[in-house]
mmCIF file of C-alpha atoms and ligand atoms in Angstrom:
data_model
loop_
_atom_site.group_PDB
_atom_site.id
_atom_site.type_symbol
_atom_site.label_atom_id
_atom_site.label_comp_id
_atom_site.label_asym_id
_atom_site.label_seq_id
_atom_site.Cartn_x
_atom_site.Cartn_y
_atom_site.Cartn_z
ATOM 1 C CA MET A 1 -4.319 -8.989 -104.146
ATOM 2 C CA SER A 2 -2.848 -11.804 -101.979
ATOM 3 C CA THR A 3 -2.437 -15.875 -102.312
ATOM 4 C CA VAL A 4 -3.034 -17.759 -99.348
ATOM 5 C CA ALA A 5 -3.189 -21.372 -98.080
ATOM 6 C CA ALA A 6 -6.231 -23.329 -98.598
ATOM 7 C CA TYR A 7 -7.969 -26.620 -99.067
ATOM 8 C CA ALA A 8 -10.044 -27.352 -101.755
ATOM 9 C CA ALA A 9 -11.845 -29.313 -104.360
ATOM 10 C CA PRO A 10 -10.387 -29.400 -107.748
ATOM 11 C CA ALA A 11 -13.097 -30.521 -109.217
ATOM 12 C CA ALA A 12 -16.628 -32.399 -108.553
ATOM 13 C CA LYS A 13 -16.295 -35.285 -106.224
ATOM 14 C CA ALA A 14 -12.530 -34.874 -106.190
ATOM 15 C CA PRO A 15 -11.093 -35.054 -102.731
ATOM 16 C CA LEU A 16 -10.089 -31.873 -101.476
ATOM 17 C CA GLU A 17 -6.357 -31.219 -101.342
ATOM 18 C CA ARG A 18 -4.188 -28.394 -100.179
ATOM 19 C CA THR A 19 -3.490 -25.383 -102.794
ATOM 20 C CA THR A 20 -3.481 -21.594 -103.020
ATOM 21 C CA VAL A 21 -6.231 -18.984 -103.604
ATOM 22 C CA GLU A 22 -6.191 -15.421 -103.984
ATOM 23 C CA ARG A 23 -7.813 -12.790 -101.493
ATOM 24 C CA ARG A 24 -8.805 -9.445 -102.469
ATOM 25 C CA PRO A 25 -7.279 -6.634 -101.427
ATOM 26 C CA VAL A 26 -8.336 -5.034 -98.214
ATOM 27 C CA GLY A 27 -11.388 -2.579 -99.249
ATOM 28 C CA GLU A 28 -12.467 0.544 -97.646
ATOM 29 C CA PHE A 29 -15.060 -1.373 -95.333
ATOM 30 C CA ASP A 30 -13.036 -5.060 -95.698
ATOM 31 C CA VAL A 31 -11.557 -6.746 -92.466
ATOM 32 C CA LEU A 32 -8.723 -9.565 -93.161
ATOM 33 C CA ILE A 33 -9.665 -12.533 -90.838
ATOM 34 C CA ASP A 34 -6.384 -14.526 -89.647
ATOM 35 C CA ILE A 35 -8.581 -17.653 -89.466
ATOM 36 C CA LYS A 36 -8.201 -19.990 -86.282
ATOM 37 C CA TYR A 37 -10.694 -22.659 -87.133
ATOM 38 C CA ALA A 38 -13.414 -23.506 -89.840
ATOM 39 C CA GLY A 39 -16.150 -25.964 -88.998
ATOM 40 C CA ILE A 40 -17.378 -28.497 -91.491
ATOM 41 C CA CYS A 41 -20.717 -28.622 -92.457
ATOM 42 C CA HIS A 42 -22.745 -31.394 -94.055
ATOM 43 C CA SER A 43 -23.945 -28.594 -96.857
ATOM 44 C CA ASP A 44 -19.674 -28.620 -97.134
ATOM 45 C CA ILE A 45 -19.868 -32.005 -98.563
ATOM 46 C CA HIS A 46 -23.293 -31.686 -100.477
ATOM 47 C CA GLN A 47 -21.541 -28.587 -102.363
ATOM 48 C CA ALA A 48 -17.967 -29.764 -102.804
ATOM 49 C CA ARG A 49 -19.158 -33.262 -104.374
ATOM 50 C CA ASP A 50 -21.980 -31.342 -106.463
ATOM 51 C CA GLY A 51 -24.650 -32.767 -104.973
ATOM 52 C CA TRP A 52 -26.656 -29.359 -105.497
ATOM 53 C CA GLY A 53 -25.127 -28.697 -109.075
ATOM 54 C CA GLU A 54 -23.617 -25.633 -110.615
ATOM 55 C CA GLY A 55 -20.719 -26.048 -108.087
ATOM 56 C CA ILE A 56 -17.870 -23.646 -108.751
ATOM 57 C CA TYR A 57 -14.735 -25.170 -108.925
ATOM 58 C CA PRO A 58 -11.710 -25.240 -107.401
ATOM 59 C CA MET A 59 -13.984 -24.885 -104.259
ATOM 60 C CA VAL A 60 -12.595 -23.757 -100.817
ATOM 61 C CA PRO A 61 -15.402 -25.183 -98.355
ATOM 62 C CA GLY A 62 -16.150 -23.488 -95.372
ATOM 63 C CA HIS A 63 -18.821 -20.992 -93.817
ATOM 64 C CA GLU A 64 -18.184 -21.635 -90.105
ATOM 65 C CA ILE A 65 -15.212 -19.315 -89.871
ATOM 66 C CA ALA A 66 -13.489 -18.201 -86.385
ATOM 67 C CA GLY A 67 -10.487 -16.145 -86.217
ATOM 68 C CA LEU A 68 -8.748 -12.839 -85.633
ATOM 69 C CA VAL A 69 -8.883 -9.609 -87.602
ATOM 70 C CA SER A 70 -5.285 -8.762 -88.785
ATOM 71 C CA GLU A 71 -5.872 -5.724 -91.055
ATOM 72 C CA VAL A 72 -8.827 -3.121 -91.363
ATOM 73 C CA GLY A 73 -9.711 -1.457 -94.155
ATOM 74 C CA PRO A 74 -9.653 2.807 -93.503
ATOM 75 C CA GLY A 75 -13.476 2.861 -93.548
ATOM 76 C CA VAL A 76 -13.804 0.431 -90.942
ATOM 77 C CA THR A 77 -15.545 1.543 -87.605
ATOM 78 C CA ARG A 78 -17.053 -1.712 -86.001
ATOM 79 C CA PHE A 79 -13.449 -3.760 -85.603
ATOM 80 C CA ALA A 80 -10.054 -3.396 -84.842
ATOM 81 C CA VAL A 81 -6.797 -5.485 -85.336
ATOM 82 C CA GLY A 82 -6.907 -8.220 -82.757
ATOM 83 C CA ASP A 83 -10.556 -8.476 -82.479
ATOM 84 C CA ARG A 84 -12.445 -12.176 -82.265
ATOM 85 C CA VAL A 85 -14.659 -12.631 -85.095
ATOM 86 C CA GLY A 86 -16.644 -14.860 -87.222
ATOM 87 C CA VAL A 87 -18.148 -15.305 -90.795
ATOM 88 C CA GLY A 88 -21.027 -17.432 -91.317
ATOM 89 C CA CYS A 89 -22.777 -18.720 -94.486
ATOM 90 C CA PHE A 90 -22.965 -15.409 -96.320
ATOM 91 C CA VAL A 91 -20.423 -12.625 -96.810
ATOM 92 C CA ASP A 92 -22.544 -10.047 -98.868
ATOM 93 C CA SER A 93 -26.306 -9.177 -99.976
ATOM 94 C CA CYS A 94 -28.005 -6.445 -102.140
ATOM 95 C CA ARG A 95 -28.351 -4.216 -98.827
ATOM 96 C CA THR A 96 -31.541 -2.511 -100.125
ATOM 97 C CA CYS A 97 -34.268 -4.846 -100.236
ATOM 98 C CA GLU A 98 -37.110 -5.240 -97.901
ATOM 99 C CA TYR A 99 -35.264 -8.183 -96.271
ATOM 100 C CA CYS A 100 -31.717 -6.624 -96.331
ATOM 101 C CA GLU A 101 -33.215 -3.736 -94.399
ATOM 102 C CA GLN A 102 -34.890 -5.874 -91.858
ATOM 103 C CA GLY A 103 -31.918 -7.865 -91.176
ATOM 104 C CA LEU A 104 -32.866 -10.838 -92.650
ATOM 105 C CA GLU A 105 -30.101 -10.919 -95.119
ATOM 106 C CA GLN A 106 -30.469 -14.521 -95.695
ATOM 107 C CA PHE A 107 -33.549 -13.842 -97.757
ATOM 108 C CA CYS A 108 -32.359 -11.136 -99.977
ATOM 109 C CA VAL A 109 -34.457 -10.849 -103.192
ATOM 110 C CA LYS A 110 -31.547 -10.576 -105.602
ATOM 111 C CA GLY A 111 -29.637 -13.384 -103.601
ATOM 112 C CA MET A 112 -27.189 -13.209 -100.615
ATOM 113 C CA THR A 113 -23.571 -13.792 -101.481
ATOM 114 C CA GLY A 114 -22.466 -17.568 -100.145
ATOM 115 C CA THR A 115 -19.227 -17.482 -98.257
ATOM 116 C CA TYR A 116 -17.710 -19.967 -101.038
ATOM 117 C CA ASN A 117 -19.183 -21.351 -103.963
ATOM 118 C CA ALA A 118 -20.587 -18.107 -105.391
ATOM 119 C CA LEU A 119 -19.413 -15.033 -107.151
ATOM 120 C CA ASP A 120 -19.212 -11.614 -105.487
ATOM 121 C CA LYS A 121 -20.365 -8.495 -107.054
ATOM 122 C CA ASN A 122 -17.333 -8.485 -109.196
ATOM 123 C CA GLY A 123 -18.179 -11.963 -110.690
ATOM 124 C CA GLU A 124 -14.920 -13.315 -108.728
ATOM 125 C CA PRO A 125 -16.009 -16.463 -106.862
ATOM 126 C CA THR A 126 -15.562 -16.761 -103.470
ATOM 127 C CA TYR A 127 -13.974 -19.042 -101.098
ATOM 128 C CA GLY A 128 -14.282 -19.962 -97.688
ATOM 129 C CA GLY A 129 -13.167 -20.905 -94.468
ATOM 130 C CA TYR A 130 -10.772 -23.970 -95.102
ATOM 131 C CA SER A 131 -7.616 -21.115 -95.477
ATOM 132 C CA THR A 132 -5.495 -19.274 -93.504
ATOM 133 C CA HIS A 133 -6.829 -15.882 -94.220
ATOM 134 C CA ILE A 134 -10.432 -14.438 -95.409
ATOM 135 C CA VAL A 135 -11.171 -10.720 -96.328
ATOM 136 C CA VAL A 136 -14.945 -9.775 -95.408
ATOM 137 C CA ASP A 137 -16.917 -6.366 -95.362
ATOM 138 C CA GLU A 138 -17.566 -5.531 -91.754
ATOM 139 C CA ASN A 139 -21.293 -5.395 -91.967
ATOM 140 C CA TYR A 140 -20.835 -9.256 -92.834
ATOM 141 C CA THR A 141 -18.549 -9.916 -89.888
ATOM 142 C CA VAL A 142 -19.780 -10.903 -86.329
ATOM 143 C CA ARG A 143 -17.921 -10.865 -82.728
ATOM 144 C CA ILE A 144 -17.144 -13.588 -80.926
ATOM 145 C CA PRO A 145 -17.421 -12.590 -77.242
ATOM 146 C CA ASP A 146 -14.506 -13.360 -75.183
ATOM 147 C CA ALA A 147 -16.391 -15.798 -73.042
ATOM 148 C CA LEU A 148 -16.085 -18.323 -76.326
ATOM 149 C CA ALA A 149 -13.237 -20.530 -77.124
ATOM 150 C CA LEU A 150 -12.992 -19.702 -81.003
ATOM 151 C CA ASP A 151 -12.601 -23.555 -81.822
ATOM 152 C CA VAL A 152 -16.203 -24.327 -80.377
ATOM 153 C CA ALA A 153 -17.425 -21.025 -81.457
ATOM 154 C CA ALA A 154 -16.979 -21.824 -84.988
ATOM 155 C CA PRO A 155 -19.673 -24.330 -85.687
ATOM 156 C CA LEU A 156 -21.986 -21.778 -84.138
ATOM 157 C CA LEU A 157 -21.741 -19.504 -87.210
ATOM 158 C CA CYS A 158 -24.103 -22.108 -89.066
ATOM 159 C CA ALA A 159 -25.534 -24.537 -87.048
ATOM 160 C CA GLY A 160 -25.642 -22.562 -84.074
ATOM 161 C CA ILE A 161 -27.697 -19.928 -85.767
ATOM 162 C CA THR A 162 -29.637 -22.450 -88.217
ATOM 163 C CA LEU A 163 -31.276 -23.765 -84.732
ATOM 164 C CA TYR A 164 -31.110 -20.039 -82.779
ATOM 165 C CA SER A 165 -33.453 -18.405 -85.507
ATOM 166 C CA PRO A 166 -36.440 -20.740 -85.528
ATOM 167 C CA LEU A 167 -36.392 -21.504 -81.654
ATOM 168 C CA ARG A 168 -36.408 -17.922 -81.297
ATOM 169 C CA HIS A 169 -39.020 -17.159 -83.830
ATOM 170 C CA TRP A 170 -41.415 -19.742 -82.680
ATOM 171 C CA ASN A 171 -40.876 -18.640 -79.104
ATOM 172 C CA ALA A 172 -39.475 -21.855 -77.704
ATOM 173 C CA GLY A 173 -39.011 -20.922 -73.852
ATOM 174 C CA PRO A 174 -40.511 -21.354 -70.496
ATOM 175 C CA GLY A 175 -43.666 -23.415 -70.729
ATOM 176 C CA LYS A 176 -42.884 -24.730 -74.385
ATOM 177 C CA LYS A 177 -42.506 -28.313 -75.179
ATOM 178 C CA VAL A 178 -39.950 -28.443 -77.877
ATOM 179 C CA ALA A 179 -38.664 -31.411 -79.982
ATOM 180 C CA ILE A 180 -35.357 -31.474 -81.665
ATOM 181 C CA LEU A 181 -35.569 -34.182 -84.521
ATOM 182 C CA GLY A 182 -32.255 -35.820 -85.093
ATOM 183 C CA LEU A 183 -29.053 -35.113 -82.843
ATOM 184 C CA GLY A 184 -26.185 -34.177 -84.985
ATOM 185 C CA GLY A 185 -24.027 -31.153 -85.562
ATOM 186 C CA LEU A 186 -27.701 -28.915 -85.767
ATOM 187 C CA GLY A 187 -29.648 -31.167 -83.850
ATOM 188 C CA HIS A 188 -26.830 -31.060 -80.806
ATOM 189 C CA MET A 189 -26.839 -27.028 -80.693
ATOM 190 C CA GLY A 190 -30.765 -27.099 -80.979
ATOM 191 C CA VAL A 191 -30.890 -28.868 -77.767
ATOM 192 C CA LYS A 192 -28.395 -26.725 -75.806
ATOM 193 C CA ILE A 193 -30.509 -23.729 -77.089
ATOM 194 C CA ALA A 194 -34.043 -24.591 -76.372
ATOM 195 C CA ASP A 195 -32.811 -25.615 -72.734
ATOM 196 C CA ALA A 196 -31.052 -22.652 -72.660
ATOM 197 C CA LEU A 197 -34.116 -20.904 -73.911
ATOM 198 C CA GLY A 198 -36.436 -22.523 -70.890
ATOM 199 C CA ALA A 199 -38.196 -25.018 -72.789
ATOM 200 C CA GLU A 200 -38.957 -28.490 -72.034
ATOM 201 C CA VAL A 201 -36.925 -30.489 -74.696
ATOM 202 C CA THR A 202 -37.205 -33.807 -76.066
ATOM 203 C CA VAL A 203 -34.789 -35.379 -78.540
ATOM 204 C CA LEU A 204 -35.932 -37.523 -81.229
ATOM 205 C CA SER A 205 -33.540 -39.751 -82.846
ATOM 206 C CA GLN A 206 -33.782 -42.851 -84.863
ATOM 207 C CA SER A 207 -32.353 -45.048 -81.963
ATOM 208 C CA LEU A 208 -30.860 -44.534 -78.590
ATOM 209 C CA ARG A 209 -27.822 -44.619 -79.357
ATOM 210 C CA LYS A 210 -26.741 -41.165 -78.085
ATOM 211 C CA LYS A 211 -29.562 -40.994 -75.465
ATOM 212 C CA ASP A 212 -26.814 -40.060 -72.969
ATOM 213 C CA ASP A 213 -25.304 -37.479 -74.705
ATOM 214 C CA GLY A 214 -28.611 -36.228 -75.469
ATOM 215 C CA LEU A 215 -29.512 -35.891 -71.799
ATOM 216 C CA ARG A 216 -26.102 -34.432 -70.892
ATOM 217 C CA LEU A 217 -26.563 -31.622 -73.592
ATOM 218 C CA GLY A 218 -29.810 -30.782 -72.025
ATOM 219 C CA ALA A 219 -32.535 -32.568 -73.258
ATOM 220 C CA ASP A 220 -35.078 -33.636 -70.595
ATOM 221 C CA HIS A 221 -36.655 -36.655 -72.918
ATOM 222 C CA TYR A 222 -35.463 -38.523 -75.423
ATOM 223 C CA TYR A 223 -36.848 -41.075 -77.457
ATOM 224 C CA ALA A 224 -36.400 -43.330 -80.856
ATOM 225 C CA THR A 225 -38.447 -42.659 -83.802
ATOM 226 C CA SER A 226 -37.824 -46.446 -84.870
ATOM 227 C CA ASP A 227 -39.752 -47.537 -81.836
ATOM 228 C CA PRO A 228 -43.636 -47.010 -83.492
ATOM 229 C CA ALA A 229 -44.842 -46.538 -79.369
ATOM 230 C CA THR A 230 -42.882 -43.397 -79.537
ATOM 231 C CA PHE A 231 -45.441 -42.124 -81.942
ATOM 232 C CA GLU A 232 -48.602 -43.498 -79.539
ATOM 233 C CA ARG A 233 -47.180 -42.045 -76.458
ATOM 234 C CA LEU A 234 -45.994 -38.920 -77.508
ATOM 235 C CA ALA A 235 -48.938 -37.944 -79.530
ATOM 236 C CA SER A 236 -50.440 -34.280 -79.116
ATOM 237 C CA SER A 237 -47.543 -33.137 -77.274
ATOM 238 C CA PHE A 238 -45.480 -30.555 -78.801
ATOM 239 C CA ASP A 239 -45.618 -27.055 -79.361
ATOM 240 C CA LEU A 240 -42.815 -27.047 -81.582
ATOM 241 C CA ILE A 241 -40.714 -29.584 -83.723
ATOM 242 C CA VAL A 242 -37.357 -28.637 -85.354
ATOM 243 C CA SER A 243 -36.419 -31.096 -87.852
ATOM 244 C CA THR A 244 -32.343 -31.187 -88.569
ATOM 245 C CA VAL A 245 -33.001 -34.483 -90.884
ATOM 246 C CA SER A 246 -32.234 -34.646 -94.592
ATOM 247 C CA ALA A 247 -34.189 -37.480 -95.696
ATOM 248 C CA PRO A 248 -37.688 -37.476 -96.214
ATOM 249 C CA LEU A 249 -39.833 -38.187 -93.055
ATOM 250 C CA ASP A 250 -43.424 -39.862 -92.870
ATOM 251 C CA MET A 251 -44.690 -36.446 -92.286
ATOM 252 C CA ASP A 252 -48.156 -37.386 -91.016
ATOM 253 C CA ALA A 253 -46.453 -39.564 -88.112
ATOM 254 C CA PHE A 254 -44.387 -36.284 -87.226
ATOM 255 C CA LEU A 255 -47.453 -33.809 -87.719
ATOM 256 C CA SER A 256 -49.587 -36.063 -85.205
ATOM 257 C CA LEU A 257 -46.834 -35.386 -82.277
ATOM 258 C CA LEU A 258 -47.775 -31.507 -82.415
ATOM 259 C CA LYS A 259 -50.659 -30.156 -80.305
ATOM 260 C CA THR A 260 -52.918 -27.942 -81.683
ATOM 261 C CA ASP A 261 -50.999 -24.842 -83.008
ATOM 262 C CA GLY A 262 -48.054 -26.467 -83.052
ATOM 263 C CA VAL A 263 -45.225 -25.753 -85.650
ATOM 264 C CA PHE A 264 -42.965 -28.260 -87.505
ATOM 265 C CA VAL A 265 -39.951 -26.372 -89.008
ATOM 266 C CA ASN A 266 -37.298 -27.850 -91.121
ATOM 267 C CA VAL A 267 -33.885 -26.701 -91.237
ATOM 268 C CA GLY A 268 -32.303 -30.015 -93.033
ATOM 269 C CA ALA A 269 -32.992 -29.981 -96.409
ATOM 270 C CA PRO A 270 -33.915 -33.193 -97.941
ATOM 271 C CA GLU A 271 -32.738 -33.997 -101.795
ATOM 272 C CA GLU A 272 -36.239 -35.802 -102.343
ATOM 273 C CA PRO A 273 -39.568 -34.474 -102.004
ATOM 274 C CA ASN A 274 -41.900 -35.278 -99.001
ATOM 275 C CA SER A 275 -45.590 -35.846 -99.376
ATOM 276 C CA LEU A 276 -48.102 -35.389 -96.433
ATOM 277 C CA ASN A 277 -51.871 -35.666 -95.872
ATOM 278 C CA MET A 278 -53.422 -32.231 -95.608
ATOM 279 C CA GLY A 279 -55.761 -33.898 -92.943
ATOM 280 C CA SER A 280 -52.721 -33.698 -90.804
ATOM 281 C CA LEU A 281 -52.523 -29.941 -90.893
ATOM 282 C CA ILE A 282 -55.884 -29.170 -91.004
ATOM 283 C CA GLY A 283 -57.103 -30.941 -87.776
ATOM 284 C CA GLY A 284 -55.094 -29.104 -85.027
ATOM 285 C CA ARG A 285 -54.445 -25.905 -87.215
ATOM 286 C CA LYS A 286 -50.819 -27.001 -87.760
ATOM 287 C CA THR A 287 -48.232 -25.105 -89.441
ATOM 288 C CA LEU A 288 -45.681 -26.916 -91.888
ATOM 289 C CA ALA A 289 -42.488 -24.349 -92.145
ATOM 290 C CA GLY A 290 -39.197 -23.939 -92.678
ATOM 291 C CA SER A 291 -36.334 -21.731 -91.767
ATOM 292 C CA MET A 292 -32.446 -21.206 -93.011
ATOM 293 C CA ILE A 293 -29.586 -19.981 -91.061
ATOM 294 C CA GLY A 294 -30.186 -16.079 -89.660
ATOM 295 C CA GLY A 295 -29.334 -12.597 -90.624
ATOM 296 C CA ILE A 296 -26.655 -10.850 -89.506
ATOM 297 C CA ALA A 297 -27.708 -8.846 -86.358
ATOM 298 C CA GLU A 298 -29.661 -12.206 -85.394
ATOM 299 C CA THR A 299 -25.993 -14.203 -85.593
ATOM 300 C CA GLN A 300 -24.626 -11.456 -83.209
ATOM 301 C CA GLU A 301 -27.529 -12.074 -80.746
ATOM 302 C CA MET A 302 -26.846 -15.655 -80.962
ATOM 303 C CA LEU A 303 -23.170 -15.915 -80.339
ATOM 304 C CA ASP A 304 -23.666 -13.335 -77.328
ATOM 305 C CA PHE A 305 -26.759 -15.878 -76.088
ATOM 306 C CA CYS A 306 -24.359 -18.853 -76.245
ATOM 307 C CA ALA A 307 -21.865 -16.711 -74.362
ATOM 308 C CA ALA A 308 -23.714 -15.837 -71.588
ATOM 309 C CA HIS A 309 -25.139 -19.417 -71.393
ATOM 310 C CA GLY A 310 -21.541 -21.052 -71.629
ATOM 311 C CA LEU A 311 -22.929 -23.093 -75.043
ATOM 312 C CA GLY A 312 -20.315 -23.861 -77.273
ATOM 313 C CA SER A 313 -20.094 -26.888 -80.041
ATOM 314 C CA GLU A 314 -19.399 -30.052 -78.969
ATOM 315 C CA ILE A 315 -16.138 -30.271 -81.358
ATOM 316 C CA GLU A 316 -13.589 -32.635 -83.020
ATOM 317 C CA LEU A 317 -10.684 -30.622 -83.717
ATOM 318 C CA ILE A 318 -8.912 -32.085 -86.688
ATOM 319 C CA SER A 319 -5.783 -31.092 -89.236
ATOM 320 C CA ALA A 320 -6.737 -30.168 -92.508
ATOM 321 C CA ASP A 321 -5.129 -32.951 -94.274
ATOM 322 C CA GLN A 322 -8.015 -35.328 -91.936
ATOM 323 C CA VAL A 323 -10.689 -33.323 -94.233
ATOM 324 C CA ASN A 324 -11.640 -35.979 -96.475
ATOM 325 C CA GLU A 325 -11.677 -38.537 -93.499
ATOM 326 C CA ALA A 326 -13.905 -36.372 -92.029
ATOM 327 C CA TYR A 327 -16.178 -35.939 -94.566
ATOM 328 C CA GLU A 328 -16.442 -39.865 -94.883
ATOM 329 C CA ARG A 329 -17.173 -39.776 -91.427
ATOM 330 C CA VAL A 330 -19.844 -36.985 -91.197
ATOM 331 C CA VAL A 331 -21.503 -38.666 -94.320
ATOM 332 C CA ALA A 332 -21.697 -41.780 -92.004
ATOM 333 C CA SER A 333 -22.953 -39.701 -89.094
ATOM 334 C CA ASP A 334 -19.695 -40.732 -87.139
ATOM 335 C CA VAL A 335 -18.992 -37.211 -85.136
ATOM 336 C CA ARG A 336 -20.041 -35.851 -82.140
ATOM 337 C CA TYR A 337 -20.968 -33.363 -82.995
ATOM 338 C CA ARG A 338 -18.964 -31.184 -85.346
ATOM 339 C CA PHE A 339 -15.357 -31.541 -87.103
ATOM 340 C CA VAL A 340 -13.434 -28.463 -86.783
ATOM 341 C CA ILE A 341 -10.266 -27.829 -88.870
ATOM 342 C CA ASP A 342 -7.168 -26.535 -86.915
ATOM 343 C CA ALA A 343 -6.450 -23.398 -89.507
ATOM 344 C CA ALA A 344 -2.656 -23.506 -88.126
ATOM 345 C CA THR A 345 -2.619 -27.047 -90.278
ATOM 346 C CA ILE A 346 -3.755 -25.537 -93.532
HETATM 347 ZN ZN1 ZN B 401 -23.349 -24.929 -93.008
HETATM 348 ZN ZN1 ZN B 402 -31.242 -7.874 -100.173
#
């Protein structure tokens, strides 16, 4: 065991504060990672504040981790000291179920082990990336290509893969019209990735406030959903809509924007239920779907794709003592587009 510095929520709804946590010894297949940067995901805030219930405290959030390998266990074959690596939303899974075998560890039937706010196989709580070091099994560690700076790569480990996976699964590419609903931490990566995949990209945002950003990031079109004319103008337009919004939506209105056989995918997770008229799906053979992060192999594919296309996250780098203030700004949608903690300040 080793004691490392971290920022943790000591209890539900309490502000985060500097503390220490114990990391397990480096096991046979483990890598010790010297964390350089950790992104702040909106789900960190939900969990630190116990918005989803059953939080484990003290809680060290952070599942967008970028750093350097500083020690490897004797059985490690994929990484060496000094390698640039990342860790995303989970650090283990059963490894034997049909989904783990297909590289869909995020859907492990026994449940993936979250990078924080979870219990590992030994029943010990996991602590996330708002920390100086983390010990992770090499099979749940990915390589960050040299072409990506570590600070802008960190948010790719959740925000990047959350958008990359559905865009690939539903074949965003040349000839496809794709809408990204919401231009925040998730949505801005959706715009970049969908554009790089060759799709015609439209941002649907509440207002036109971020229009210049959206077009700069790669969108071809940008419309405000607060304007009813948007829904008339864009009726039956899209092959794919990816919603990053975590509030209930007028589903019938949004489904009307899909072409026949179009797909509406949720990656945002509204806490409230949503309702819709089934007629909105039946007419036009439309699909309402969901997607959650991606497996380890696909996360590596996403990082390689982003490196090849020069796609990092747009970030605001902060020191660790600004984390509580940053949380307030995320809740107020006042960040362009991801806060990243400089772990050297922890
Ligand atoms: Zn996340
Ligand atoms: Zn499994």
